[in-house]
XYZ file of C-alpha atoms in Angstrom:
314
model
C -0.072 -0.350 0.209
C 1.262 3.614 -0.790
C 2.592 5.482 1.785
C 0.505 8.653 2.486
C 2.467 11.804 3.595
C 0.589 14.155 6.079
C 1.099 17.371 4.710
C 0.333 20.678 6.272
C 0.281 24.045 4.562
C 0.936 27.465 6.050
C -0.509 30.225 3.727
C -2.758 29.919 0.761
C -1.934 32.973 -0.987
C -1.162 33.468 -4.955
C 2.074 31.039 -5.174
C -0.133 28.259 -3.212
C -3.051 28.679 -5.722
C -0.917 29.028 -8.967
C 1.684 25.869 -8.133
C 1.419 24.026 -4.849
C -1.985 23.591 -4.080
C -2.867 21.648 -7.511
C 0.526 20.009 -7.492
C -0.325 18.793 -3.933
C -3.947 17.949 -4.844
C -2.799 15.475 -7.762
C -0.338 13.310 -6.082
C -1.677 10.081 -4.693
C 0.615 10.183 -1.744
C -0.555 13.011 0.090
C -3.176 14.296 2.234
C -3.545 18.137 3.236
C -4.624 17.303 6.924
C -4.534 21.181 7.839
C -3.573 24.913 6.967
C -3.243 27.955 8.800
C -2.890 31.410 7.072
C -3.166 34.837 8.285
C -7.125 35.168 8.423
C -8.773 31.503 8.546
C -11.269 32.753 6.533
C -8.728 32.562 3.486
C -8.138 28.655 4.433
C -11.892 28.076 4.763
C -12.573 29.316 1.196
C -9.573 27.563 0.109
C -11.439 23.995 1.340
C -13.811 24.730 -1.222
C -11.424 23.826 -4.150
C -9.049 21.695 -2.415
C -9.288 18.693 0.105
C -7.732 20.113 2.905
C -9.041 18.751 5.819
C -8.834 21.131 8.710
C -8.562 24.917 8.517
C -6.618 25.751 12.073
C -5.811 29.066 13.411
C -2.036 28.614 14.449
C 1.305 26.493 14.331
C 0.250 24.793 17.670
C -3.067 23.274 15.927
C -1.231 22.650 12.907
C 1.496 20.422 15.043
C -1.338 18.892 16.930
C -2.148 17.143 13.334
C 0.713 14.734 13.113
C 2.453 15.969 10.043
C 5.090 14.356 7.994
C 6.060 17.255 6.287
C 4.945 20.900 5.993
C 4.716 23.346 2.971
C 5.382 27.076 4.319
C 4.110 29.131 1.432
C 3.805 32.398 3.911
C 5.304 35.869 3.452
C 9.106 35.702 3.577
C 9.000 38.016 6.789
C 7.745 35.117 8.667
C 9.681 32.201 7.050
C 12.075 31.843 10.008
C 10.019 31.499 12.994
C 7.897 29.211 11.132
C 10.585 26.782 9.729
C 12.619 26.693 13.013
C 9.326 25.973 15.003
C 8.472 23.230 12.687
C 11.879 21.375 11.946
C 12.152 21.380 16.154
C 8.974 19.740 16.181
C 10.049 17.116 14.061
C 8.730 18.238 10.812
C 10.461 18.133 7.137
C 9.916 21.097 5.632
C 9.132 22.452 2.184
C 9.868 26.595 2.106
C 9.187 29.112 -0.691
C 11.721 31.291 -1.224
C 13.744 33.357 -0.385
C 14.615 31.727 3.251
C 14.401 35.183 5.136
C 14.729 38.797 5.687
C 18.292 38.393 6.928
C 21.638 36.238 6.728
C 20.855 35.418 10.748
C 17.159 34.226 9.773
C 18.781 32.085 7.158
C 21.537 30.725 9.209
C 18.729 29.851 11.882
C 16.895 28.058 9.398
C 19.817 25.846 7.742
C 21.254 25.550 11.494
C 17.801 24.002 12.816
C 17.863 21.726 10.109
C 21.334 20.171 10.603
C 20.612 19.939 14.659
C 17.156 18.028 14.051
C 18.313 16.345 11.017
C 15.232 17.067 9.357
C 15.244 18.190 5.643
C 14.630 21.774 4.931
C 14.345 22.487 1.172
C 14.371 26.042 -0.419
C 11.797 26.455 -3.347
C 14.331 27.449 -6.035
C 11.940 26.484 -8.836
C 14.381 27.281 -11.523
C 17.170 24.933 -11.201
C 14.209 22.190 -11.691
C 12.690 23.994 -15.065
C 13.433 22.224 -18.166
C 15.204 24.907 -19.858
C 17.406 25.571 -17.356
C 18.043 21.659 -16.957
C 18.580 21.362 -20.524
C 21.102 24.581 -20.838
C 23.257 22.765 -18.118
C 23.392 19.568 -19.745
C 24.889 21.363 -22.811
C 28.134 22.536 -20.745
C 28.119 19.269 -18.387
C 31.440 19.548 -16.201
C 32.865 22.079 -18.055
C 31.592 26.096 -17.398
C 30.677 28.831 -19.528
C 33.184 31.391 -20.010
C 30.302 34.104 -19.400
C 27.085 33.974 -18.772
C 24.308 36.889 -18.681
C 21.652 36.667 -16.393
C 18.472 38.965 -16.360
C 15.548 39.150 -14.301
C 13.447 42.023 -15.461
C 9.868 43.066 -14.966
C 7.413 46.156 -14.445
C 7.363 48.406 -10.966
C 9.158 47.696 -7.929
C 8.295 46.084 -4.711
C 9.772 45.787 -1.227
C 13.250 44.527 -1.290
C 12.210 43.877 -5.161
C 16.241 42.446 -6.162
C 16.044 39.724 -2.976
C 12.765 39.209 -3.913
C 12.739 38.448 -7.831
C 16.296 38.625 -8.715
C 17.224 35.931 -6.329
C 16.130 33.098 -8.356
C 18.882 34.259 -10.886
C 21.519 34.807 -8.417
C 21.186 30.963 -7.419
C 20.841 29.900 -11.010
C 24.193 31.319 -11.324
C 25.627 29.497 -8.278
C 23.707 26.325 -9.894
C 25.612 26.557 -13.083
C 29.043 27.992 -11.661
C 29.230 27.254 -7.836
C 30.920 29.662 -5.475
C 31.119 33.729 -6.200
C 34.718 35.155 -5.279
C 34.271 38.642 -6.530
C 31.571 40.844 -6.640
C 30.918 44.347 -8.381
C 27.543 45.995 -8.548
C 25.359 49.172 -8.844
C 21.891 50.378 -8.471
C 19.299 52.947 -9.163
C 16.941 53.987 -6.678
C 14.545 56.955 -4.844
C 13.813 54.570 -2.374
C 16.872 51.713 -1.289
C 13.949 49.530 -0.142
C 12.392 49.916 -3.330
C 14.942 49.777 -6.297
C 14.436 50.218 -9.557
C 17.606 48.668 -11.121
C 20.322 46.352 -9.250
C 23.333 45.352 -11.840
C 26.487 43.039 -10.763
C 29.500 41.545 -11.959
C 30.360 38.472 -10.516
C 33.382 36.610 -10.782
C 33.622 32.508 -9.900
C 35.955 30.303 -8.174
C 35.747 28.331 -11.441
C 36.793 31.356 -13.530
C 33.162 31.970 -14.870
C 32.272 35.682 -15.197
C 28.608 36.564 -15.008
C 26.460 39.683 -15.345
C 23.608 40.181 -13.467
C 20.509 42.621 -14.329
C 17.690 43.318 -12.351
C 15.443 46.081 -13.641
C 12.059 47.041 -12.567
C 11.286 49.401 -15.391
C 10.853 47.206 -18.190
C 7.853 47.221 -20.399
C 7.113 43.551 -19.505
C 8.292 40.437 -17.206
C 11.879 38.960 -19.019
C 13.825 36.347 -17.914
C 16.687 34.961 -19.723
C 20.086 33.875 -19.161
C 22.481 34.160 -21.950
C 25.746 31.864 -21.819
C 29.264 31.495 -24.298
C 32.087 29.168 -23.888
C 33.632 26.359 -25.318
C 32.883 27.241 -28.715
C 28.936 27.005 -27.939
C 26.400 29.462 -26.929
C 23.193 28.931 -25.048
C 19.985 31.111 -24.694
C 17.329 30.609 -22.237
C 14.091 32.616 -22.577
C 12.482 31.154 -19.570
C 10.142 29.292 -19.646
C 9.092 28.906 -23.095
C 12.752 28.092 -25.237
C 16.136 27.184 -25.502
C 18.564 28.045 -28.259
C 21.617 26.103 -28.558
C 24.592 27.446 -31.229
C 27.832 25.723 -32.111
C 30.295 25.807 -35.352
C 27.590 24.164 -37.564
C 24.257 24.922 -36.241
C 21.522 26.704 -34.742
C 18.742 24.642 -32.632
C 16.118 25.881 -30.646
C 13.727 23.994 -28.727
C 10.301 24.884 -27.693
C 8.977 23.686 -24.153
C 5.079 23.790 -25.439
C 5.171 21.375 -27.942
C 6.790 18.735 -26.585
C 4.253 18.356 -24.429
C 1.494 18.400 -27.377
C 0.644 21.885 -26.840
C -0.802 21.167 -23.080
C 2.722 22.110 -21.394
C 1.760 24.035 -18.033
C 3.218 26.861 -16.163
C 3.693 24.895 -13.119
C 5.790 22.037 -15.115
C 7.821 24.635 -17.846
C 8.781 26.845 -14.455
C 9.589 23.618 -12.575
C 6.937 24.255 -9.557
C 6.391 20.307 -10.339
C 9.397 19.058 -10.424
C 10.688 20.746 -7.526
C 7.823 19.087 -5.371
C 8.615 16.062 -6.842
C 12.192 16.158 -5.516
C 11.091 17.001 -2.178
C 9.350 14.005 -1.821
C 11.980 11.433 -3.642
C 13.954 13.090 -0.748
C 11.989 12.185 1.874
C 11.330 8.704 0.531
C 14.721 7.817 -0.010
C 16.378 9.779 2.797
C 18.444 12.489 0.352
C 19.483 15.769 0.714
C 17.573 17.814 -1.409
C 19.339 19.836 -4.482
C 17.856 23.224 -2.787
C 18.801 22.324 0.799
C 19.125 24.784 3.767
C 22.580 24.710 3.735
C 23.068 25.490 0.119
C 20.179 28.097 -0.040
C 21.998 30.010 2.555
C 25.270 30.410 0.474
C 22.458 31.985 -2.171
C 20.979 34.190 0.360
C 24.952 35.135 1.139
C 25.732 35.826 -2.227
C 22.622 37.978 -2.317
C 23.708 40.063 0.609
C 27.107 40.838 -1.064
C 25.259 41.783 -4.183
C 22.953 44.506 -2.595
C 25.808 45.901 -0.225
C 28.168 46.104 -3.275
C 25.218 48.244 -4.937
C 24.814 50.682 -2.214
C 21.170 49.133 -0.945
C 20.344 47.343 2.370
C 21.684 43.980 3.056
C 20.647 41.386 4.880
C 22.204 41.797 8.424
């Protein structure tokens, strides 16, 4: 008989409805035994669409439900306190990015996972997206000479670079390893609502990357361009990847590969990251985007922000 994981949820906002609730509901090995949010009414409304057994009012009530794991989909300002509490209660945790608001919070989360032996996975879904997976296969054990990562969209928000460009910082680490030098600049009226942040990063393996994170673009844009070893790769996330060598250029579109029915949760890596989390629970393995690894992304983001003249993550 298939094992059923007793799953608790914290937060039922947009990311839960766009990605995680449909994914969890489709799994035959999951029971969503309870959820809580800032307002219990939002959980009760969500229960009408998804089989969440109980709407609870706080963490104490959630922990009474004998959880196997929890999905922390709440605002980043409360990730640390919720994740540490769950881990210390013996619950494995999947947590949305970014880890927290400070390096201290991120360290506390990673440390709690190490102390308790419970798994903590941070939801850097781009590492699991088909276009980025295919791009990484192009270079294999080699590293690109130069990478240009862009994550642009209209309108700023609180800690805009941390909130959004952290995906690209994590992808650059995924391709290049650890960064040894950071130069950066920014544009802002209010440093907590920056318009622009750019950085040049030099990695231990010799790769050099440029990061562009603009908040005054015409539309949402996410691209990764790479060159080196007589080949070039252009990722236009989440739709296409173009691979060019000395003889040909070939573009693959993710939608036709699924006969026109490719869903955003698959193209952006949401489904694959949840699959990975449960595979790690089943096989007792460390997640690719573990708390310990995600702390390194948080630390690099801190270095970029401070080098750009923006408030860091102290």
